[in-house]
Short mmCIF file of C-alpha atoms and ligand atoms in Angstrom, two decimals:
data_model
loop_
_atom_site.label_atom_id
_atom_site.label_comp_id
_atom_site.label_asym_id
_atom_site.label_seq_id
_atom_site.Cartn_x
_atom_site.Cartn_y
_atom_site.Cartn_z
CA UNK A 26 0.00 0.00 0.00
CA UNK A 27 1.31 3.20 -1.29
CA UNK A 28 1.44 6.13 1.42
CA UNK A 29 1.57 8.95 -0.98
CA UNK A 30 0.07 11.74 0.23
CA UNK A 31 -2.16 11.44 -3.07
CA UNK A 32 -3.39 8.23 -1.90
CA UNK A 33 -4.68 9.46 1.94
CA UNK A 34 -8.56 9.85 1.91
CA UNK A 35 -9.40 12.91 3.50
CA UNK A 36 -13.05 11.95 3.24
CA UNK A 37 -12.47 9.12 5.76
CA UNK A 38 -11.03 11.22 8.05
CA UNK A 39 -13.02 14.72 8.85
CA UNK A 40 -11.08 16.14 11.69
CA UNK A 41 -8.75 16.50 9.49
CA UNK A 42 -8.45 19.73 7.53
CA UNK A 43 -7.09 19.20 4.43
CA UNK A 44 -6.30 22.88 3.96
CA UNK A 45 -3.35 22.66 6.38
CA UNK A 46 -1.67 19.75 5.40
CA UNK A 47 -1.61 20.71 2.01
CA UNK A 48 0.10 24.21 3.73
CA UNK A 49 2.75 21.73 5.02
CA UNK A 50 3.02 19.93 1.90
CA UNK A 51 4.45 23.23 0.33
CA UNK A 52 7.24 22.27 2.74
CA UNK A 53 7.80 25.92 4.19
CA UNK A 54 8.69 24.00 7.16
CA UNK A 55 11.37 22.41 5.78
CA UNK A 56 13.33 25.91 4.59
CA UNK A 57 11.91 27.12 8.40
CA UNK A 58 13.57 24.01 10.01
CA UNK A 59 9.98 23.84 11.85
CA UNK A 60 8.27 20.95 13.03
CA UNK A 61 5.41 19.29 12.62
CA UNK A 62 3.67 16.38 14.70
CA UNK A 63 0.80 14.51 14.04
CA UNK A 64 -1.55 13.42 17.26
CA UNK A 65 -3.90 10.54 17.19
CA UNK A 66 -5.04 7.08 18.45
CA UNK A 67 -3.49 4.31 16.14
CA UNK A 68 -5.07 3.82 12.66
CA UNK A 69 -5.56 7.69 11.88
CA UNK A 70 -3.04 7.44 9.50
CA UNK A 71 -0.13 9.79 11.40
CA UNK A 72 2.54 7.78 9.49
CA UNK A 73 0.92 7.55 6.34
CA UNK A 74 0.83 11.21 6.54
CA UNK A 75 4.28 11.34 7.68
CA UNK A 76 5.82 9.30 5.16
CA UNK A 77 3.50 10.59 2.67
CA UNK A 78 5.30 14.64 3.40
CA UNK A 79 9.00 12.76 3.43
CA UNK A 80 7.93 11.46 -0.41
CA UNK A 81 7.27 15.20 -1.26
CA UNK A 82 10.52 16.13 0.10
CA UNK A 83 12.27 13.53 -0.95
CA UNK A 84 10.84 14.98 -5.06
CA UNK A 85 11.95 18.41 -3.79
CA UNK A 86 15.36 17.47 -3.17
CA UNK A 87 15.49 17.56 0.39
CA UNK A 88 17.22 15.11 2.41
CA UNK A 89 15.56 13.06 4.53
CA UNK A 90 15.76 10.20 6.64
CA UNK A 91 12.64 8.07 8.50
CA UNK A 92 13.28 6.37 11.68
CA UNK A 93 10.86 4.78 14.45
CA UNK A 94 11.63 6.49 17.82
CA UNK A 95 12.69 3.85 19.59
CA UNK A 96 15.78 1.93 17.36
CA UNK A 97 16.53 5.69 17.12
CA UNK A 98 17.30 6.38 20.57
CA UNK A 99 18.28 2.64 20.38
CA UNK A 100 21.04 3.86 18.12
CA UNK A 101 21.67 6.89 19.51
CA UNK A 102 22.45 4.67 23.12
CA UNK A 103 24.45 2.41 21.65
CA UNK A 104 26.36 4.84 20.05
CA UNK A 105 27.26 7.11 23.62
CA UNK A 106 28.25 3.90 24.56
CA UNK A 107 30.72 3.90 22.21
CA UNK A 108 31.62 7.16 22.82
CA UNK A 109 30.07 8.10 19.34
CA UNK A 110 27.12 9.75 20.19
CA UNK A 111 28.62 13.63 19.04
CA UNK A 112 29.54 11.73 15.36
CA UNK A 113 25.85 9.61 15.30
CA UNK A 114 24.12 13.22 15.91
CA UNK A 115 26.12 15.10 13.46
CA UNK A 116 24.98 12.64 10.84
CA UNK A 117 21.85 12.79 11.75
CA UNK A 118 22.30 16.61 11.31
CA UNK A 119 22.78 16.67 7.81
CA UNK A 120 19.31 15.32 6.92
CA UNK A 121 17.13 18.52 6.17
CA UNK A 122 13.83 16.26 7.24
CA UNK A 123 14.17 14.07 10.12
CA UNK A 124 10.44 11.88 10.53
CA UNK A 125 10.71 10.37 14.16
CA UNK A 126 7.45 7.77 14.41
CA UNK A 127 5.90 6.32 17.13
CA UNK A 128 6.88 8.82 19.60
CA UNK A 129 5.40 7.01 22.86
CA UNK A 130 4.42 3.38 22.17
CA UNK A 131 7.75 2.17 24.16
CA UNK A 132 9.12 4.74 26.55
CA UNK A 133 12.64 5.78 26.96
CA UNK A 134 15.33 4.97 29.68
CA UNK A 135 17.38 7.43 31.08
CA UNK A 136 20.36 7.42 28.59
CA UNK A 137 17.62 6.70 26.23
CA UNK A 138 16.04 10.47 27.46
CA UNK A 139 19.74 11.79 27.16
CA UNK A 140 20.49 11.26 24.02
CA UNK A 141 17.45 12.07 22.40
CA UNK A 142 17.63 15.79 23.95
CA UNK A 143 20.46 16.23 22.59
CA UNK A 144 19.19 14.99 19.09
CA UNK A 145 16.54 17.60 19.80
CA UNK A 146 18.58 20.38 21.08
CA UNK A 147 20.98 19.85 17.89
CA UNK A 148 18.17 20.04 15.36
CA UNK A 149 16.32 22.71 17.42
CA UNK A 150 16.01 26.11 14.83
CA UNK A 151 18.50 24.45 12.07
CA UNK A 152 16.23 21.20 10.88
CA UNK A 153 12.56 20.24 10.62
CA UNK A 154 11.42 17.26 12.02
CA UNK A 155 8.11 15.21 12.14
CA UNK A 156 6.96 13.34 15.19
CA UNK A 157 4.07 11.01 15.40
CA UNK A 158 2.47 10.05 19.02
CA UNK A 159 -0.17 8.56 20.19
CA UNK A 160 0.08 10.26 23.53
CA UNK A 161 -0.85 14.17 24.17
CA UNK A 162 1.71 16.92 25.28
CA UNK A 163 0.79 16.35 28.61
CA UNK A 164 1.75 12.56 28.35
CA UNK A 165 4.67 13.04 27.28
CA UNK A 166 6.39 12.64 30.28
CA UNK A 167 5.50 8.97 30.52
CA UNK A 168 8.00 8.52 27.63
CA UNK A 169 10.67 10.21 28.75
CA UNK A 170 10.39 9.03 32.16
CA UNK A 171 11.24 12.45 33.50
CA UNK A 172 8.85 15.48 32.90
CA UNK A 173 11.73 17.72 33.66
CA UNK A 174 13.59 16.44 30.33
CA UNK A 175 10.37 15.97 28.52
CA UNK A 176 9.50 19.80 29.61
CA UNK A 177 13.11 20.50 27.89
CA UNK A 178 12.55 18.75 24.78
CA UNK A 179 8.65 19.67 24.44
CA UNK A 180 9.53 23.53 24.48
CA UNK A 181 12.04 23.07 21.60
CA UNK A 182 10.02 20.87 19.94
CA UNK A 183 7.00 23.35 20.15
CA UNK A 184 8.79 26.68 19.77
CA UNK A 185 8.49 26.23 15.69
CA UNK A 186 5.62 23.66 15.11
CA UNK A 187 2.67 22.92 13.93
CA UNK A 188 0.67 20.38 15.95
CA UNK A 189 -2.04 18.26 13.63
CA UNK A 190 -4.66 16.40 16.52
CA UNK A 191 -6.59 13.77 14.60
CA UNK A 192 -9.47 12.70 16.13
CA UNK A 193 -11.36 10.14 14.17
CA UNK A 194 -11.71 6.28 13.42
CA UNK A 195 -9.12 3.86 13.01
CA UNK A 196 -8.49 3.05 9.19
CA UNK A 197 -7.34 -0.36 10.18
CA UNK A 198 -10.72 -0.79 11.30
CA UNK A 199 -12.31 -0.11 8.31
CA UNK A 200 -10.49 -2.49 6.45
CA UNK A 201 -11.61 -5.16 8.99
CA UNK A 202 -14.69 -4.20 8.94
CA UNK A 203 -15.11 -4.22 4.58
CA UNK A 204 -13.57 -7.65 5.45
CA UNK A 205 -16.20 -9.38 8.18
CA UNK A 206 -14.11 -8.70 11.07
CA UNK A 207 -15.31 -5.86 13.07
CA UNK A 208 -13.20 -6.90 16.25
CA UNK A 209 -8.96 -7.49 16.06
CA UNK A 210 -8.75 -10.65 16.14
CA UNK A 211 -5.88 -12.07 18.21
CA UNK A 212 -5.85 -15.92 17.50
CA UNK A 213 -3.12 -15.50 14.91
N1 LIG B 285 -7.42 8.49 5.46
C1 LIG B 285 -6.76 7.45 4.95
N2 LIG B 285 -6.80 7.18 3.63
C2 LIG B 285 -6.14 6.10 3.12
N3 LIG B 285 -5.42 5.24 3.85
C3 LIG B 285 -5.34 5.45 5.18
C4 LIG B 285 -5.98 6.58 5.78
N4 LIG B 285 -5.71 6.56 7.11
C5 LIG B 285 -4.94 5.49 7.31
N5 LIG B 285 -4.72 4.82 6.16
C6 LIG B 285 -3.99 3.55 6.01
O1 LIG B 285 -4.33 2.79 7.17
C7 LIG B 285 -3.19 2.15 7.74
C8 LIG B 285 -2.95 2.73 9.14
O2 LIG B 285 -2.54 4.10 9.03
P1 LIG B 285 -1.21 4.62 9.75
O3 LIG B 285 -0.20 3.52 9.77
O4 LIG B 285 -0.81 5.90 9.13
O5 LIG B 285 -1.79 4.86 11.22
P2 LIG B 285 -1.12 5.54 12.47
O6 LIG B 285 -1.95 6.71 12.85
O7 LIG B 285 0.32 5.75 12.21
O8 LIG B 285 -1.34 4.41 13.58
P3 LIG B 285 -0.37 3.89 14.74
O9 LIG B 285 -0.48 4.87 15.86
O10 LIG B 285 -0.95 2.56 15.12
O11 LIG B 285 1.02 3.78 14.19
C9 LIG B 285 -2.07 2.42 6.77
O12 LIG B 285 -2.02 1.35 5.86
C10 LIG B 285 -2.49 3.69 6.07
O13 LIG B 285 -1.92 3.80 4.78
MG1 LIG B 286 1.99 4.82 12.86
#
């Protein structure tokens, strides 16, 4: 299944205003080094939007690089351990779109919350960045384990950034639905 932003059905989900993502499909937040992050309960297609703006930038020339939040900090840990973590976060650095999903499904540890600030702080007014998350602002905490950290990173984050809260039905759902099965089924 493609996830072009061409192929997301607006009509399915009408929270959504389509006016504003196409505003930050013109990628002014890219030259800005702004950020964007996408809100929702799973299914509201947050990383089909996501990936869906990293295609566009991707055709506009723009480098960009898509990573799930936790093998990132994953990465970024195993590098400090290796006492690479300055080189691992300059090369992240050179990517003018960074798309960081799943914000919040597995929280951080410590380190974990270490590193990833100063991913953040490094980025902060020189790159854009997307974030998807299933948890609100206020929840944010939980991942970092720390809201004094996660009060560091969410300013930051927030000072240049446009927030997009989906509230609507799970697309997954749909599907199972079309197909006969309105509950997940878990038997395998
Ligand atoms: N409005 C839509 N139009 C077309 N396809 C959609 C739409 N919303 C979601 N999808 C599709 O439904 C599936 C789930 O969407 P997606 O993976 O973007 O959800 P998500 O919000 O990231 O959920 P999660 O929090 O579980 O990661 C994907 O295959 C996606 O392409
Ligand atoms: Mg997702």
């Amino acid at each position: 299944m493609e996830k072009r932003l061409d192929d997301f059905n607006f009509n399915f989900q009408p929270s959504l205003d389509q006016t504003v993502i196409r505003e930050i499909a013109s990628l002014k937040f890219i030259h800005n080094a702004e950020n964007i992050v996408f809100l929702g309960p799973p299914g509201v297609g947050k990383t089909h939007l996501a990936v869906g703006l990293g295609i566009e930038a991707v055709k506009a020339g723009f480098k960009v690089h898509f990573a799930n939040a936790s093998s990132l900090v994953e990465r970024l840990e195993k590098a400090d351990k290796e006492k690479r973590l300055e080189e691992k976060i300059r090369n992240l650095s050179k990517f003018h779109l960074l798309i960081i999903d799943e914000m919040g499904y597995l929280p951080f540890n410590d380190s974990g919350a270490h590193c990833f600030f100063q991913l953040i702080s490094r980025r902060y007014e020189k790159a854009a960045t997307i974030f998807t998350s299933n948890k609100s602002f206020g929840e944010w905490g939980e991942i970092f384990g720390d809201h004094v950290i996660a009060a560091a990173i969410l300013d930051r984050i927030l000072h240049h950034c446009t927030t997009v809260n989906i509230k609507g039905d799970s697309y997954r759902l749909k599907e199972r639905k079309r197909h006969g099965l309105a509950q997940p089924s878990f038997s395998g």
